[in-house]
mmCIF file with all atom_site columns, C-alpha atoms in Angstrom:
data_model
loop_
_atom_site.group_PDB
_atom_site.id
_atom_site.type_symbol
_atom_site.label_atom_id
_atom_site.label_alt_id
_atom_site.label_comp_id
_atom_site.label_asym_id
_atom_site.label_entity_id
_atom_site.label_seq_id
_atom_site.pdbx_PDB_ins_code
_atom_site.Cartn_x
_atom_site.Cartn_y
_atom_site.Cartn_z
_atom_site.occupancy
_atom_site.B_iso_or_equiv
_atom_site.pdbx_formal_charge
_atom_site.auth_seq_id
_atom_site.auth_comp_id
_atom_site.auth_asym_id
_atom_site.auth_atom_id
_atom_site.pdbx_PDB_model_num
ATOM 1  C CA . LEU E 1 1  ? 0.000   0.000   0.000   1.00 83.00 ? 8  LEU E CA 1
ATOM 2  C CA . ASP E 1 2  ? 1.156   3.519   -0.661  1.00 88.00 ? 9  ASP E CA 1
ATOM 3  C CA . GLN E 1 3  ? 0.862   6.384   1.824   1.00 90.00 ? 10 GLN E CA 1
ATOM 4  C CA . SER E 1 4  ? -2.747  6.992   0.738   1.00 94.00 ? 11 SER E CA 1
ATOM 5  C CA . GLY E 1 5  ? -3.714  3.345   1.271   1.00 93.00 ? 12 GLY E CA 1
ATOM 6  C CA . ASN E 1 6  ? -3.866  2.500   -2.442  1.00 94.00 ? 13 ASN E CA 1
ATOM 7  C CA . ILE E 1 7  ? -2.793  -0.949  -3.585  1.00 95.00 ? 14 ILE E CA 1
ATOM 8  C CA . VAL E 1 8  ? 0.447   -0.611  -5.584  1.00 94.00 ? 15 VAL E CA 1
ATOM 9  C CA . GLY E 1 9  ? 1.308   -4.291  -5.910  1.00 93.00 ? 16 GLY E CA 1
ATOM 10 C CA . TYR E 1 10 ? 0.281   -7.818  -5.053  1.00 92.00 ? 17 TYR E CA 1
ATOM 11 C CA . GLY E 1 11 ? 1.565   -11.307 -5.582  1.00 93.00 ? 18 GLY E CA 1
ATOM 12 C CA . THR E 1 12 ? 1.778   -14.890 -4.472  1.00 92.00 ? 19 THR E CA 1
ATOM 13 C CA . ILE E 1 13 ? 4.499   -17.459 -4.839  1.00 91.00 ? 20 ILE E CA 1
ATOM 14 C CA . ARG E 1 14 ? 3.843   -21.129 -5.469  1.00 87.00 ? 21 ARG E CA 1
ATOM 15 C CA . LEU E 1 15 ? 5.600   -24.415 -6.020  1.00 86.00 ? 22 LEU E CA 1
ATOM 16 C CA . VAL E 1 16 ? 5.208   -25.689 -9.574  1.00 84.00 ? 23 VAL E CA 1
ATOM 17 C CA . THR E 1 17 ? 6.455   -28.887 -11.216 1.00 81.00 ? 24 THR E CA 1
ATOM 18 C CA . LYS E 1 18 ? 9.984   -30.221 -10.713 1.00 86.00 ? 25 LYS E CA 1
ATOM 19 C CA . ASN E 1 19 ? 10.682  -28.327 -7.481  1.00 87.00 ? 26 ASN E CA 1
ATOM 20 C CA . ARG E 1 20 ? 10.442  -24.868 -9.069  1.00 86.00 ? 27 ARG E CA 1
ATOM 21 C CA . LEU E 1 21 ? 9.018   -21.682 -7.555  1.00 89.00 ? 28 LEU E CA 1
ATOM 22 C CA . SER E 1 22 ? 6.864   -19.301 -9.548  1.00 87.00 ? 29 SER E CA 1
ATOM 23 C CA . PRO E 1 23 ? 5.495   -15.935 -8.465  1.00 88.00 ? 30 PRO E CA 1
ATOM 24 C CA . ALA E 1 24 ? 2.045   -15.726 -10.011 1.00 84.00 ? 31 ALA E CA 1
ATOM 25 C CA . PRO E 1 25 ? 0.040   -13.653 -10.027 1.00 87.00 ? 32 PRO E CA 1
ATOM 26 C CA . PHE E 1 26 ? 2.507   -10.809 -9.589  1.00 87.00 ? 33 PHE E CA 1
ATOM 27 C CA . TYR E 1 27 ? 1.781   -7.136  -10.195 1.00 88.00 ? 34 TYR E CA 1
ATOM 28 C CA . ALA E 1 28 ? 3.618   -3.948  -9.212  1.00 89.00 ? 35 ALA E CA 1
ATOM 29 C CA . ASP E 1 29 ? 3.115   -0.318  -10.184 1.00 90.00 ? 36 ASP E CA 1
ATOM 30 C CA . ASN E 1 30 ? 6.870   0.241   -10.557 1.00 89.00 ? 37 ASN E CA 1
ATOM 31 C CA . ILE E 1 31 ? 10.269  -1.422  -10.129 1.00 90.00 ? 38 ILE E CA 1
ATOM 32 C CA . GLU E 1 32 ? 10.686  -0.274  -6.531  1.00 92.00 ? 39 GLU E CA 1
ATOM 33 C CA . VAL E 1 33 ? 7.398   -1.892  -5.516  1.00 93.00 ? 40 VAL E CA 1
ATOM 34 C CA . ALA E 1 34 ? 8.333   -5.046  -7.445  1.00 90.00 ? 41 ALA E CA 1
ATOM 35 C CA . GLU E 1 35 ? 11.662  -5.338  -5.607  1.00 93.00 ? 42 GLU E CA 1
ATOM 36 C CA . VAL E 1 36 ? 10.095  -4.993  -2.160  1.00 94.00 ? 43 VAL E CA 1
ATOM 37 C CA . LEU E 1 37 ? 7.213   -7.328  -2.981  1.00 93.00 ? 44 LEU E CA 1
ATOM 38 C CA . LEU E 1 38 ? 9.468   -10.027 -4.441  1.00 91.00 ? 45 LEU E CA 1
ATOM 39 C CA . LYS E 1 39 ? 11.838  -9.817  -1.470  1.00 93.00 ? 46 LYS E CA 1
ATOM 40 C CA . ASP E 1 40 ? 8.936   -10.134 0.955   1.00 94.00 ? 47 ASP E CA 1
ATOM 41 C CA . LEU E 1 41 ? 7.455   -13.086 -0.938  1.00 91.00 ? 48 LEU E CA 1
ATOM 42 C CA . LEU E 1 42 ? 10.769  -14.961 -0.972  1.00 90.00 ? 49 LEU E CA 1
ATOM 43 C CA . GLU E 1 43 ? 11.275  -14.363 2.748   1.00 91.00 ? 50 GLU E CA 1
ATOM 44 C CA . MET E 1 44 ? 7.973   -16.192 3.371   1.00 90.00 ? 51 MET E CA 1
ATOM 45 C CA . VAL E 1 45 ? 9.302   -19.386 1.719   1.00 90.00 ? 52 VAL E CA 1
ATOM 46 C CA . PRO E 1 46 ? 11.497  -21.377 4.102   1.00 90.00 ? 53 PRO E CA 1
ATOM 47 C CA . ASN E 1 47 ? 14.846  -22.238 2.522   1.00 87.00 ? 54 ASN E CA 1
ATOM 48 C CA . TRP E 1 48 ? 13.816  -20.798 -0.870  1.00 85.00 ? 55 TRP E CA 1
ATOM 49 C CA . GLN E 1 49 ? 17.389  -21.108 -2.204  1.00 85.00 ? 56 GLN E CA 1
ATOM 50 C CA . SER E 1 50 ? 17.072  -24.914 -2.158  1.00 87.00 ? 57 SER E CA 1
ATOM 51 C CA . TYR E 1 51 ? 14.515  -24.993 -4.981  1.00 86.00 ? 58 TYR E CA 1
ATOM 52 C CA . THR E 1 52 ? 15.634  -26.013 -8.469  1.00 89.00 ? 59 THR E CA 1
ATOM 53 C CA . SER E 1 53 ? 14.691  -22.710 -10.079 1.00 85.00 ? 60 SER E CA 1
ATOM 54 C CA . PHE E 1 54 ? 12.634  -19.589 -9.739  1.00 82.00 ? 61 PHE E CA 1
ATOM 55 C CA . GLY E 1 55 ? 10.872  -17.955 -12.647 1.00 82.00 ? 62 GLY E CA 1
ATOM 56 C CA . PHE E 1 56 ? 7.959   -15.934 -13.871 1.00 78.00 ? 63 PHE E CA 1
ATOM 57 C CA . LEU E 1 57 ? 5.424   -17.476 -16.239 1.00 70.00 ? 64 LEU E CA 1
ATOM 58 C CA . TYR E 1 58 ? 4.312   -15.175 -19.021 1.00 65.00 ? 65 TYR E CA 1
ATOM 59 C CA . PRO E 1 59 ? 1.090   -16.283 -20.666 1.00 60.00 ? 66 PRO E CA 1
ATOM 60 C CA . GLU E 1 60 ? 0.182   -14.882 -24.041 1.00 61.00 ? 67 GLU E CA 1
ATOM 61 C CA . CYS E 1 61 ? -1.827  -11.666 -23.972 1.00 58.00 ? 68 CYS E CA 1
ATOM 62 C CA . ASN E 1 62 ? -5.498  -12.077 -24.867 1.00 58.00 ? 69 ASN E CA 1
ATOM 63 C CA . LYS E 1 63 ? -5.928  -9.091  -27.213 1.00 68.00 ? 70 LYS E CA 1
ATOM 64 C CA . ASP E 1 64 ? -9.586  -9.784  -27.976 1.00 69.00 ? 71 ASP E CA 1
ATOM 65 C CA . PRO E 1 65 ? -11.297 -11.386 -24.959 1.00 59.00 ? 72 PRO E CA 1
ATOM 66 C CA . LEU E 1 66 ? -14.567 -11.856 -26.845 1.00 65.00 ? 73 LEU E CA 1
ATOM 67 C CA . THR E 1 67 ? -13.168 -14.342 -29.381 1.00 58.00 ? 74 THR E CA 1
#
């Protein structure tokens, strides 16, 4: 939250196949928010360095949601 109480970022982190971590969904208004949010998420995972990999999943953008 920013100083006015507005949401400026949110995210979760989850275990996916083959002992990998993935932050998804993940949203931040700017790079500073993203850094703090990602740091906080990783600190919630015990021994996060022991996982095989960590990566974002980027699905394709749905440009026309009605088709």
